[in-house]
Amino acid sequence: MHLFTTLSLAAVLCTVHGAPFVRSPTLVVQGNALDIDMLPPHTAPGTCPIDTISCQRTDIDPCCSPQNGLLVLAQQWDTRWGPSDQFTVHGLWPDTCQGKQLPGSGCDHTRAYSNITDILSSSNDPDIIRDMNSLWPSNKGDNNWFWSHEWVKHGTCVTTLHPTCYADSYLPYQEVTEYFRSILDLRAKYNVYAALNASGIVPTEPETGRRPKNTYSLDQFKQAIRDAWGVEPNVKCRGRQLQEVWLWFQVRGRDTYYPVEPRGQDTCHRISYQQKST
């Protein structure tokens, strides 16, 4: 069953680049996981316990430990986009602790922003647009649409980034910048290209012939990731062509991600991992 949220809005509304934001709304969660009204008042992030593990307890303030505490970091390999020696980001996707997907429309319609490029450009992170354009490009050529889609569908479901969690220190849209920067940092820490390269798995020349020999096995990919981080990934292909590598995480404390064994399915057997044309 999906989680649904309703918001009782505070009276303070502001606008940045035409998109409204809400300061300190009262969050009420209904559904299969947790009723926030039954919890103590929200804890300021700096005073949250640091040793809480997501999905192990249901009596933790969702500002201190993500309620949707099983997450997938999807890194994609598209030969048309991104640096030649880097996987790019598809997204970081919160799931329920049972591994079920959240609503496709996201978890907070009041923060369904469609102008993420403007929001990030106005943030206090001077490098984020450069990094996003390089490492999180849309394969359809419209980065703002892609980033807005990822924010609405997935970012609004990260309970530790809800505006109520910041109390009086909340600044307009700061949770948006924190969401995207944290994912870029996570991608850098769990650098799939570097992990594969360390095991001798490198992009090859484009395939030729009916029985190309320049492919890798699924087991080779999985073992390379296990050698790097102690867990296996899910590997996604279209036919033989590599598309994505998924890493699964739980969260220690508010925002310390650590890898766990996968919950999804692989869609590869032999893997064509071709050099980029960029």
XYZ file of C-alpha atoms in Angstrom:
278
model
C 0.000 0.000 0.000
C 1.357 3.403 -0.870
C 1.924 6.173 1.615
C -0.229 9.271 1.285
C 0.412 12.664 2.868
C -1.816 15.592 3.626
C -0.539 19.014 4.603
C -2.111 21.696 6.731
C -0.402 24.813 5.392
C 0.990 27.610 7.472
C 0.043 31.123 6.574
C 3.471 32.186 5.350
C 3.913 31.853 1.594
C 6.761 33.233 -0.488
C 7.846 33.029 -4.099
C 11.193 32.435 -5.808
C 11.248 32.526 -9.619
C 7.469 32.124 -9.583
C 7.323 28.876 -7.536
C 5.612 29.001 -4.118
C 7.173 27.525 -1.034
C 5.639 26.792 2.322
C 7.375 27.598 5.575
C 6.892 25.086 8.365
C 3.630 23.349 7.402
C 2.171 20.798 9.773
C 2.735 17.342 8.347
C 0.205 14.571 8.888
C 1.010 11.161 7.455
C -1.663 8.551 6.912
C -1.225 5.048 5.615
C 0.710 1.920 6.344
C 3.803 3.210 8.081
C 3.626 5.889 10.727
C 1.352 8.555 12.224
C 3.542 11.573 12.928
C 0.899 13.040 15.228
C 1.676 10.209 17.651
C 5.348 11.186 17.871
C 7.090 13.830 20.007
C 7.749 17.230 18.382
C 10.264 17.159 15.543
C 13.890 17.028 16.552
C 16.325 19.554 15.108
C 18.729 17.772 12.707
C 21.772 18.656 14.829
C 20.310 16.829 17.831
C 19.047 13.683 16.113
C 20.529 10.373 17.299
C 23.324 9.328 14.959
C 23.042 5.564 15.376
C 19.443 5.030 14.253
C 19.086 2.590 11.345
C 16.261 3.165 8.892
C 13.545 0.503 8.736
C 14.413 -0.941 12.148
C 11.982 1.070 14.278
C 8.672 2.851 13.732
C 8.826 5.201 16.732
C 11.578 7.461 15.374
C 10.935 11.058 14.351
C 10.873 10.953 10.514
C 13.028 14.091 10.550
C 15.796 12.050 12.187
C 15.522 8.835 10.185
C 13.884 8.530 6.741
C 10.494 6.892 6.957
C 10.949 5.515 3.447
C 14.222 3.995 4.494
C 15.188 1.659 1.657
C 16.654 3.574 -1.279
C 17.998 2.837 -4.751
C 20.811 4.872 -6.299
C 20.475 4.337 -10.055
C 23.577 5.193 -12.092
C 23.199 5.048 -15.853
C 25.545 4.392 -18.737
C 24.439 6.213 -21.879
C 27.108 6.439 -24.572
C 25.722 9.808 -25.716
C 25.866 11.665 -22.406
C 28.236 12.526 -19.585
C 32.001 12.211 -19.124
C 33.623 9.260 -20.880
C 34.878 7.857 -17.565
C 31.786 8.353 -15.413
C 28.346 6.869 -14.935
C 25.717 9.582 -14.646
C 22.832 9.779 -12.189
C 19.321 8.634 -12.948
C 18.112 9.194 -9.416
C 17.928 8.242 -5.765
C 14.600 6.561 -5.160
C 13.098 6.052 -1.689
C 11.025 2.908 -1.259
C 9.012 1.679 1.677
C 10.858 -0.543 4.105
C 9.063 -3.471 2.467
C 10.640 -2.539 -0.868
C 7.455 -1.188 -2.421
C 7.455 1.868 -4.648
C 5.902 5.112 -3.487
C 3.202 7.009 -5.422
C 4.261 8.033 -8.903
C 3.007 11.561 -8.202
C 5.333 11.940 -5.220
C 4.536 12.603 -1.583
C 3.890 16.355 -1.325
C 1.982 18.164 -4.056
C 2.651 21.553 -2.392
C 6.351 21.176 -3.283
C 5.882 19.855 -6.814
C 8.321 22.378 -8.260
C 8.819 22.546 -12.013
C 11.678 25.057 -12.011
C 14.514 23.121 -10.415
C 17.157 24.773 -12.586
C 16.125 28.196 -11.269
C 16.002 26.958 -7.691
C 19.483 25.439 -7.871
C 20.888 28.479 -9.686
C 19.653 30.682 -6.830
C 21.129 28.433 -4.114
C 24.290 29.019 -2.099
C 26.009 26.099 -3.857
C 27.917 27.799 -6.689
C 28.995 24.561 -8.388
C 25.774 22.603 -8.351
C 24.461 23.558 -11.798
C 27.830 22.743 -13.385
C 27.923 19.392 -11.589
C 24.317 18.594 -12.414
C 24.765 19.362 -16.103
C 27.821 17.117 -16.238
C 26.765 14.210 -14.013
C 22.964 14.268 -14.092
C 22.036 15.036 -17.727
C 18.732 14.132 -19.299
C 18.982 11.679 -22.173
C 16.098 13.619 -23.730
C 18.023 16.892 -23.647
C 15.795 18.720 -21.149
C 17.640 18.807 -17.841
C 15.154 21.003 -16.009
C 12.283 18.640 -16.844
C 14.328 15.627 -15.741
C 15.469 17.160 -12.476
C 11.977 18.450 -11.685
C 10.542 14.996 -12.353
C 13.067 13.374 -10.011
C 12.397 15.943 -7.300
C 8.610 15.675 -7.458
C 8.454 11.889 -7.656
C 11.298 11.020 -5.284
C 12.711 14.045 -3.486
C 9.399 14.972 -1.875
C 9.323 11.493 -0.322
C 12.524 11.971 1.713
C 10.994 12.722 5.112
C 14.237 14.043 6.640
C 14.160 16.909 4.126
C 10.672 18.126 4.894
C 10.589 21.868 5.745
C 9.200 21.115 9.225
C 12.453 19.317 10.036
C 14.408 22.598 9.883
C 12.157 24.476 12.306
C 13.013 28.190 12.450
C 16.264 27.766 10.511
C 14.479 26.803 7.293
C 15.449 28.783 4.195
C 13.409 28.703 0.987
C 14.139 25.609 -1.074
C 17.169 24.537 0.945
C 15.896 20.960 1.018
C 15.927 20.882 -2.792
C 19.590 21.844 -3.007
C 20.474 19.433 -0.192
C 18.673 16.615 -1.982
C 20.530 17.002 -5.262
C 23.930 17.742 -3.696
C 23.690 14.729 -1.391
C 23.003 12.476 -4.385
C 25.940 13.869 -6.340
C 28.133 13.230 -3.297
C 26.759 9.698 -2.956
C 27.490 9.013 -6.625
C 31.059 10.232 -6.122
C 31.521 7.973 -3.097
C 30.038 4.952 -4.866
C 31.727 5.510 -8.214
C 30.615 2.565 -10.335
C 33.039 3.322 -13.168
C 35.998 3.257 -10.762
C 34.798 0.046 -9.101
C 34.458 -1.748 -12.439
C 37.786 -0.394 -13.663
C 39.540 -1.711 -10.543
C 38.410 -5.207 -11.550
C 39.542 -4.824 -15.152
C 36.071 -4.100 -16.525
C 36.396 -1.192 -18.942
C 34.268 0.127 -21.811
C 34.985 -1.609 -25.107
C 34.778 -0.791 -28.779
C 31.272 -1.068 -30.283
C 30.134 -4.592 -31.047
C 30.686 -6.131 -34.462
C 29.546 -9.434 -35.880
C 26.819 -11.785 -34.777
C 28.782 -13.168 -31.812
C 30.738 -10.269 -30.358
C 33.462 -11.239 -27.934
C 33.856 -7.870 -26.242
C 31.136 -8.431 -23.634
C 31.188 -9.159 -19.929
C 29.168 -11.568 -17.814
C 26.676 -10.494 -15.192
C 28.756 -12.337 -12.599
C 31.813 -10.240 -13.508
C 29.862 -7.023 -12.903
C 28.397 -8.250 -9.639
C 31.729 -9.462 -8.323
C 33.417 -6.152 -9.144
C 30.841 -4.249 -7.095
C 31.041 -6.766 -4.255
C 34.826 -6.408 -4.217
C 34.419 -2.641 -3.905
C 31.617 -2.340 -1.349
C 30.725 -5.770 -0.001
C 27.291 -6.023 -1.632
C 25.985 -6.875 -5.075
C 24.152 -4.478 -7.387
C 21.248 -4.943 -9.718
C 22.376 -4.546 -13.327
C 19.941 -3.390 -15.995
C 20.306 -3.900 -19.745
C 18.295 -3.393 -22.901
C 19.091 -6.531 -24.805
C 22.829 -6.813 -24.193
C 23.413 -3.061 -23.937
C 24.237 -1.866 -20.423
C 21.804 0.757 -19.159
C 22.046 1.107 -15.394
C 23.664 -0.180 -12.236
C 21.506 0.028 -9.105
C 22.932 0.177 -5.592
C 20.621 -0.269 -2.617
C 20.984 1.596 0.678
C 19.645 2.000 4.149
C 20.398 5.064 6.239
C 22.213 5.480 9.532
C 21.015 8.523 11.394
C 19.567 11.286 9.253
C 21.645 11.005 6.085
C 24.530 8.506 6.283
C 23.899 5.983 3.512
C 25.355 2.497 3.642
C 24.961 -0.212 0.977
C 22.817 -3.301 1.488
C 22.047 -6.347 -0.610
C 19.741 -5.707 -3.581
C 15.990 -6.247 -3.550
C 15.407 -5.942 -7.292
C 15.928 -8.033 -10.411
C 18.747 -8.061 -12.949
C 17.897 -7.786 -16.635
C 21.299 -8.728 -18.085
C 23.109 -11.935 -19.019
C 25.952 -10.923 -21.313
C 26.714 -7.213 -21.009
C 27.863 -4.892 -23.764
C 29.646 -2.035 -21.952
C 30.610 0.231 -24.837
C 32.775 3.322 -24.938
C 30.992 6.664 -24.942
C 30.956 8.829 -28.016
C 31.224 12.007 -25.933
